[in-house]
Amino acid sequence: MPLTPTERDRLLLFTAAELARARHARGLRLNVPEATALIADTVCEAARDGERLVDAVARGRSVLGLDDVLPGVADIVTEIQVEAVFDDGTRLAVVSEPFGDRVGDGREGDGREGSDQEADREAGRKDGGQGGGDAAPGAVLPGPEPVAVPEPVLTLAVRNTATVPVSVTSHFHFFEVNPRLDFDRAAAYGMRLAAPAGSSTRFDPGQSVEVGLVPIGGARVVIGFAGLVDGPLDAPGAKEEALRRAVACGYRGARPLPATGTEQKGARA
């Protein structure tokens, strides 16, 4: 059975989640990959059931508690992100505090109430372990230099025609973002947001926003996302085929290139 890389990733996630469910049913406490897979799969299945983003995230947050995972897992896994297919397109679901309220988690401490201990742990996460509190395992310590923001080479007007907000992360192939976002798709081919890694831009319902874009760097191979490319961006015919798929799937702003292969214009550089 031929599968796209996105479909193979989804099956891998489901398989890992099924293993986690079986071990959880035997009474075992889950480790980091098991807990992450189970929560992410729960969100994806909620989306498949037709639930809205907020309800899918709530279902994912409720599937496991602190007693269901090994010690230290809640310190490491403070947020889970997964691309799920909702009725209105592929959207990024972010499950923060995926194991629920950490207060009163039964850890050994200094005799104070659980809320006081949790406040210290939270302070440790915020200051990277410098100046009080216990830093979480694997905490990221920010460097002294400011994060560089790339200079945009293209500016596009983007309108959200959906009835719900849509967020796009910095390195998502902008050509393949939510089909309800209306903009010049051809101009955005091979581009990403001109924003620092890990940041995102939010588009509220009915809102028009101008965004800056920069070319995707490196080897310029795009795998996954909405599955419109799944390969080298600059391969012969890749852009034409991606536009054909986008038109067939109803992506707003997607139009086939002219027969001559000349790229459509209309974006303001």
PDB file of N, CA and C in Angstrom, residues 145-198:
ATOM      1  N   GLU A 145      23.218  36.376  23.351  1.00  0.00           N
ATOM      2  CA  GLU A 145      22.981  37.127  22.135  1.00  0.00           C
ATOM      3  C   GLU A 145      21.500  37.138  21.783  1.00  0.00           C
ATOM      4  N   PRO A 146      20.973  38.265  21.276  1.00  0.00           N
ATOM      5  CA  PRO A 146      19.572  38.308  20.854  1.00  0.00           C
ATOM      6  C   PRO A 146      19.336  37.427  19.636  1.00  0.00           C
ATOM      7  N   VAL A 147      18.107  36.922  19.522  1.00  0.00           N
ATOM      8  CA  VAL A 147      17.753  36.054  18.400  1.00  0.00           C
ATOM      9  C   VAL A 147      17.615  36.901  17.138  1.00  0.00           C
ATOM     10  N   ALA A 148      18.326  36.506  16.083  1.00  0.00           N
ATOM     11  CA  ALA A 148      18.278  37.255  14.831  1.00  0.00           C
ATOM     12  C   ALA A 148      16.970  36.979  14.093  1.00  0.00           C
ATOM     13  N   VAL A 149      16.361  38.029  13.573  1.00  0.00           N
ATOM     14  CA  VAL A 149      15.141  37.903  12.775  1.00  0.00           C
ATOM     15  C   VAL A 149      15.512  38.071  11.311  1.00  0.00           C
ATOM     16  N   PRO A 150      15.226  37.068  10.466  1.00  0.00           N
ATOM     17  CA  PRO A 150      15.612  37.173   9.053  1.00  0.00           C
ATOM     18  C   PRO A 150      14.872  38.307   8.350  1.00  0.00           C
ATOM     19  N   GLU A 151      15.553  38.929   7.406  1.00  0.00           N
ATOM     20  CA  GLU A 151      14.952  40.020   6.636  1.00  0.00           C
ATOM     21  C   GLU A 151      14.051  39.429   5.550  1.00  0.00           C
ATOM     22  N   PRO A 152      12.766  39.802   5.526  1.00  0.00           N
ATOM     23  CA  PRO A 152      11.861  39.226   4.522  1.00  0.00           C
ATOM     24  C   PRO A 152      12.241  39.644   3.106  1.00  0.00           C
ATOM     25  N   VAL A 153      12.084  38.711   2.174  1.00  0.00           N
ATOM     26  CA  VAL A 153      12.318  39.015   0.762  1.00  0.00           C
ATOM     27  C   VAL A 153      11.006  39.133  -0.003  1.00  0.00           C
ATOM     28  N   LEU A 154       9.896  38.805   0.652  1.00  0.00           N
ATOM     29  CA  LEU A 154       8.580  38.853   0.027  1.00  0.00           C
ATOM     30  C   LEU A 154       7.541  39.176   1.084  1.00  0.00           C
ATOM     31  N   THR A 155       6.585  40.005   0.746  1.00  0.00           N
ATOM     32  CA  THR A 155       5.489  40.324   1.657  1.00  0.00           C
ATOM     33  C   THR A 155       4.174  39.938   1.000  1.00  0.00           C
ATOM     34  N   LEU A 156       3.359  39.197   1.745  1.00  0.00           N
ATOM     35  CA  LEU A 156       2.069  38.751   1.228  1.00  0.00           C
ATOM     36  C   LEU A 156       0.948  39.162   2.173  1.00  0.00           C
ATOM     37  N   ALA A 157      -0.192  39.518   1.604  1.00  0.00           N
ATOM     38  CA  ALA A 157      -1.400  39.761   2.390  1.00  0.00           C
ATOM     39  C   ALA A 157      -2.138  38.433   2.545  1.00  0.00           C
ATOM     40  N   VAL A 158      -2.432  38.055   3.781  1.00  0.00           N
ATOM     41  CA  VAL A 158      -3.060  36.770   4.081  1.00  0.00           C
ATOM     42  C   VAL A 158      -4.371  37.025   4.832  1.00  0.00           C
ATOM     43  N   ARG A 159      -5.461  36.441   4.346  1.00  0.00           N
ATOM     44  CA  ARG A 159      -6.765  36.605   5.004  1.00  0.00           C
ATOM     45  C   ARG A 159      -7.263  35.252   5.481  1.00  0.00           C
ATOM     46  N   ASN A 160      -7.720  35.215   6.733  1.00  0.00           N
ATOM     47  CA  ASN A 160      -8.258  33.984   7.305  1.00  0.00           C
ATOM     48  C   ASN A 160      -9.759  33.923   7.038  1.00  0.00           C
ATOM     49  N   THR A 161     -10.172  33.013   6.183  1.00  0.00           N
ATOM     50  CA  THR A 161     -11.598  32.871   5.856  1.00  0.00           C
ATOM     51  C   THR A 161     -12.297  31.860   6.752  1.00  0.00           C
ATOM     52  N   ALA A 162     -11.560  31.246   7.680  1.00  0.00           N
ATOM     53  CA  ALA A 162     -12.156  30.266   8.585  1.00  0.00           C
ATOM     54  C   ALA A 162     -12.898  30.969   9.725  1.00  0.00           C
ATOM     55  N   THR A 163     -13.652  30.195  10.471  1.00  0.00           N
ATOM     56  CA  THR A 163     -14.391  30.734  11.620  1.00  0.00           C
ATOM     57  C   THR A 163     -13.627  30.564  12.921  1.00  0.00           C
ATOM     58  N   VAL A 164     -12.423  30.033  12.838  1.00  0.00           N
ATOM     59  CA  VAL A 164     -11.584  29.821  14.026  1.00  0.00           C
ATOM     60  C   VAL A 164     -10.210  30.408  13.757  1.00  0.00           C
ATOM     61  N   PRO A 165      -9.455  30.758  14.808  1.00  0.00           N
ATOM     62  CA  PRO A 165      -8.097  31.276  14.599  1.00  0.00           C
ATOM     63  C   PRO A 165      -7.187  30.207  14.006  1.00  0.00           C
ATOM     64  N   VAL A 166      -6.204  30.642  13.251  1.00  0.00           N
ATOM     65  CA  VAL A 166      -5.207  29.743  12.662  1.00  0.00           C
ATOM     66  C   VAL A 166      -3.824  30.288  13.017  1.00  0.00           C
ATOM     67  N   SER A 167      -2.954  29.422  13.541  1.00  0.00           N
ATOM     68  CA  SER A 167      -1.588  29.811  13.864  1.00  0.00           C
ATOM     69  C   SER A 167      -0.624  29.059  12.950  1.00  0.00           C
ATOM     70  N   VAL A 168       0.401  29.761  12.490  1.00  0.00           N
ATOM     71  CA  VAL A 168       1.408  29.177  11.599  1.00  0.00           C
ATOM     72  C   VAL A 168       2.776  29.347  12.260  1.00  0.00           C
ATOM     73  N   THR A 169       3.522  28.265  12.396  1.00  0.00           N
ATOM     74  CA  THR A 169       4.829  28.323  13.021  1.00  0.00           C
ATOM     75  C   THR A 169       5.891  28.780  12.026  1.00  0.00           C
ATOM     76  N   SER A 170       7.047  29.168  12.559  1.00  0.00           N
ATOM     77  CA  SER A 170       8.075  29.862  11.781  1.00  0.00           C
ATOM     78  C   SER A 170       8.580  29.073  10.583  1.00  0.00           C
ATOM     79  N   HIS A 171       8.768  27.762  10.722  1.00  0.00           N
ATOM     80  CA  HIS A 171       9.413  26.996   9.662  1.00  0.00           C
ATOM     81  C   HIS A 171       8.435  26.105   8.894  1.00  0.00           C
ATOM     82  N   PHE A 172       7.150  26.371   9.011  1.00  0.00           N
ATOM     83  CA  PHE A 172       6.164  25.624   8.221  1.00  0.00           C
ATOM     84  C   PHE A 172       6.234  26.121   6.782  1.00  0.00           C
ATOM     85  N   HIS A 173       6.200  25.200   5.822  1.00  0.00           N
ATOM     86  CA  HIS A 173       6.183  25.583   4.407  1.00  0.00           C
ATOM     87  C   HIS A 173       4.901  26.372   4.151  1.00  0.00           C
ATOM     88  N   PHE A 174       5.043  27.701   3.968  1.00  0.00           N
ATOM     89  CA  PHE A 174       3.868  28.565   3.968  1.00  0.00           C
ATOM     90  C   PHE A 174       2.904  28.233   2.835  1.00  0.00           C
ATOM     91  N   PHE A 175       3.400  27.725   1.743  1.00  0.00           N
ATOM     92  CA  PHE A 175       2.549  27.296   0.637  1.00  0.00           C
ATOM     93  C   PHE A 175       1.500  26.283   1.091  1.00  0.00           C
ATOM     94  N   GLU A 176       1.835  25.466   2.113  1.00  0.00           N
ATOM     95  CA  GLU A 176       0.974  24.365   2.528  1.00  0.00           C
ATOM     96  C   GLU A 176       0.180  24.640   3.805  1.00  0.00           C
ATOM     97  N   VAL A 177       0.125  25.900   4.246  1.00  0.00           N
ATOM     98  CA  VAL A 177      -0.605  26.181   5.479  1.00  0.00           C
ATOM     99  C   VAL A 177      -2.100  25.954   5.278  1.00  0.00           C
ATOM    100  N   ASN A 178      -2.853  26.116   6.347  1.00  0.00           N
ATOM    101  CA  ASN A 178      -4.293  25.835   6.379  1.00  0.00           C
ATOM    102  C   ASN A 178      -5.002  26.290   5.093  1.00  0.00           C
ATOM    103  N   PRO A 179      -5.793  25.409   4.475  1.00  0.00           N
ATOM    104  CA  PRO A 179      -6.451  25.761   3.204  1.00  0.00           C
ATOM    105  C   PRO A 179      -7.428  26.915   3.306  1.00  0.00           C
ATOM    106  N   ARG A 180      -7.841  27.287   4.523  1.00  0.00           N
ATOM    107  CA  ARG A 180      -8.767  28.418   4.673  1.00  0.00           C
ATOM    108  C   ARG A 180      -8.046  29.761   4.658  1.00  0.00           C
ATOM    109  N   LEU A 181      -6.711  29.767   4.680  1.00  0.00           N
ATOM    110  CA  LEU A 181      -5.970  31.020   4.555  1.00  0.00           C
ATOM    111  C   LEU A 181      -5.872  31.383   3.077  1.00  0.00           C
ATOM    112  N   ASP A 182      -6.319  32.594   2.744  1.00  0.00           N
ATOM    113  CA  ASP A 182      -6.394  33.025   1.349  1.00  0.00           C
ATOM    114  C   ASP A 182      -5.241  33.976   1.036  1.00  0.00           C
ATOM    115  N   PHE A 183      -4.364  33.575   0.115  1.00  0.00           N
ATOM    116  CA  PHE A 183      -3.220  34.397  -0.299  1.00  0.00           C
ATOM    117  C   PHE A 183      -2.676  33.796  -1.595  1.00  0.00           C
ATOM    118  N   ASP A 184      -1.703  34.438  -2.170  1.00  0.00           N
ATOM    119  CA  ASP A 184      -1.096  33.973  -3.413  1.00  0.00           C
ATOM    120  C   ASP A 184      -0.218  32.754  -3.117  1.00  0.00           C
ATOM    121  N   ARG A 185      -0.770  31.569  -3.292  1.00  0.00           N
ATOM    122  CA  ARG A 185      -0.044  30.339  -2.964  1.00  0.00           C
ATOM    123  C   ARG A 185       1.188  30.152  -3.838  1.00  0.00           C
ATOM    124  N   ALA A 186       1.078  30.479  -5.119  1.00  0.00           N
ATOM    125  CA  ALA A 186       2.212  30.286  -6.021  1.00  0.00           C
ATOM    126  C   ALA A 186       3.410  31.108  -5.572  1.00  0.00           C
ATOM    127  N   ALA A 187       3.160  32.345  -5.128  1.00  0.00           N
ATOM    128  CA  ALA A 187       4.252  33.205  -4.684  1.00  0.00           C
ATOM    129  C   ALA A 187       4.904  32.673  -3.415  1.00  0.00           C
ATOM    130  N   ALA A 188       4.137  31.957  -2.583  1.00  0.00           N
ATOM    131  CA  ALA A 188       4.647  31.460  -1.304  1.00  0.00           C
ATOM    132  C   ALA A 188       5.339  30.110  -1.414  1.00  0.00           C
ATOM    133  N   TYR A 189       5.392  29.552  -2.605  1.00  0.00           N
ATOM    134  CA  TYR A 189       6.017  28.237  -2.780  1.00  0.00           C
ATOM    135  C   TYR A 189       7.501  28.312  -2.394  1.00  0.00           C
ATOM    136  N   GLY A 190       7.932  27.365  -1.568  1.00  0.00           N
ATOM    137  CA  GLY A 190       9.326  27.311  -1.143  1.00  0.00           C
ATOM    138  C   GLY A 190       9.711  28.339  -0.102  1.00  0.00           C
ATOM    139  N   MET A 191       8.719  28.963   0.545  1.00  0.00           N
ATOM    140  CA  MET A 191       8.983  30.031   1.496  1.00  0.00           C
ATOM    141  C   MET A 191       8.494  29.643   2.894  1.00  0.00           C
ATOM    142  N   ARG A 192       9.043  30.342   3.892  1.00  0.00           N
ATOM    143  CA  ARG A 192       8.587  30.230   5.277  1.00  0.00           C
ATOM    144  C   ARG A 192       8.488  31.626   5.861  1.00  0.00           C
ATOM    145  N   LEU A 193       7.914  31.736   7.065  1.00  0.00           N
ATOM    146  CA  LEU A 193       7.810  33.035   7.714  1.00  0.00           C
ATOM    147  C   LEU A 193       9.189  33.607   8.039  1.00  0.00           C
ATOM    148  N   ALA A 194       9.335  34.908   7.865  1.00  0.00           N
ATOM    149  CA  ALA A 194      10.564  35.592   8.279  1.00  0.00           C
ATOM    150  C   ALA A 194      10.455  35.865   9.775  1.00  0.00           C
ATOM    151  N   ALA A 195      10.674  34.816  10.558  1.00  0.00           N
ATOM    152  CA  ALA A 195      10.497  34.883  12.016  1.00  0.00           C
ATOM    153  C   ALA A 195      11.489  33.951  12.678  1.00  0.00           C
ATOM    154  N   PRO A 196      11.860  34.231  13.940  1.00  0.00           N
ATOM    155  CA  PRO A 196      12.802  33.350  14.645  1.00  0.00           C
ATOM    156  C   PRO A 196      12.231  31.949  14.804  1.00  0.00           C
ATOM    157  N   ALA A 197      13.101  30.952  14.855  1.00  0.00           N
ATOM    158  CA  ALA A 197      12.683  29.565  15.025  1.00  0.00           C
ATOM    159  C   ALA A 197      11.849  29.407  16.291  1.00  0.00           C
ATOM    160  N   GLY A 198      10.754  28.677  16.178  1.00  0.00           N
ATOM    161  CA  GLY A 198       9.885  28.414  17.316  1.00  0.00           C
ATOM    162  C   GLY A 198       8.775  29.412  17.515  1.00  0.00           C
TER     163      GLY A 198
END
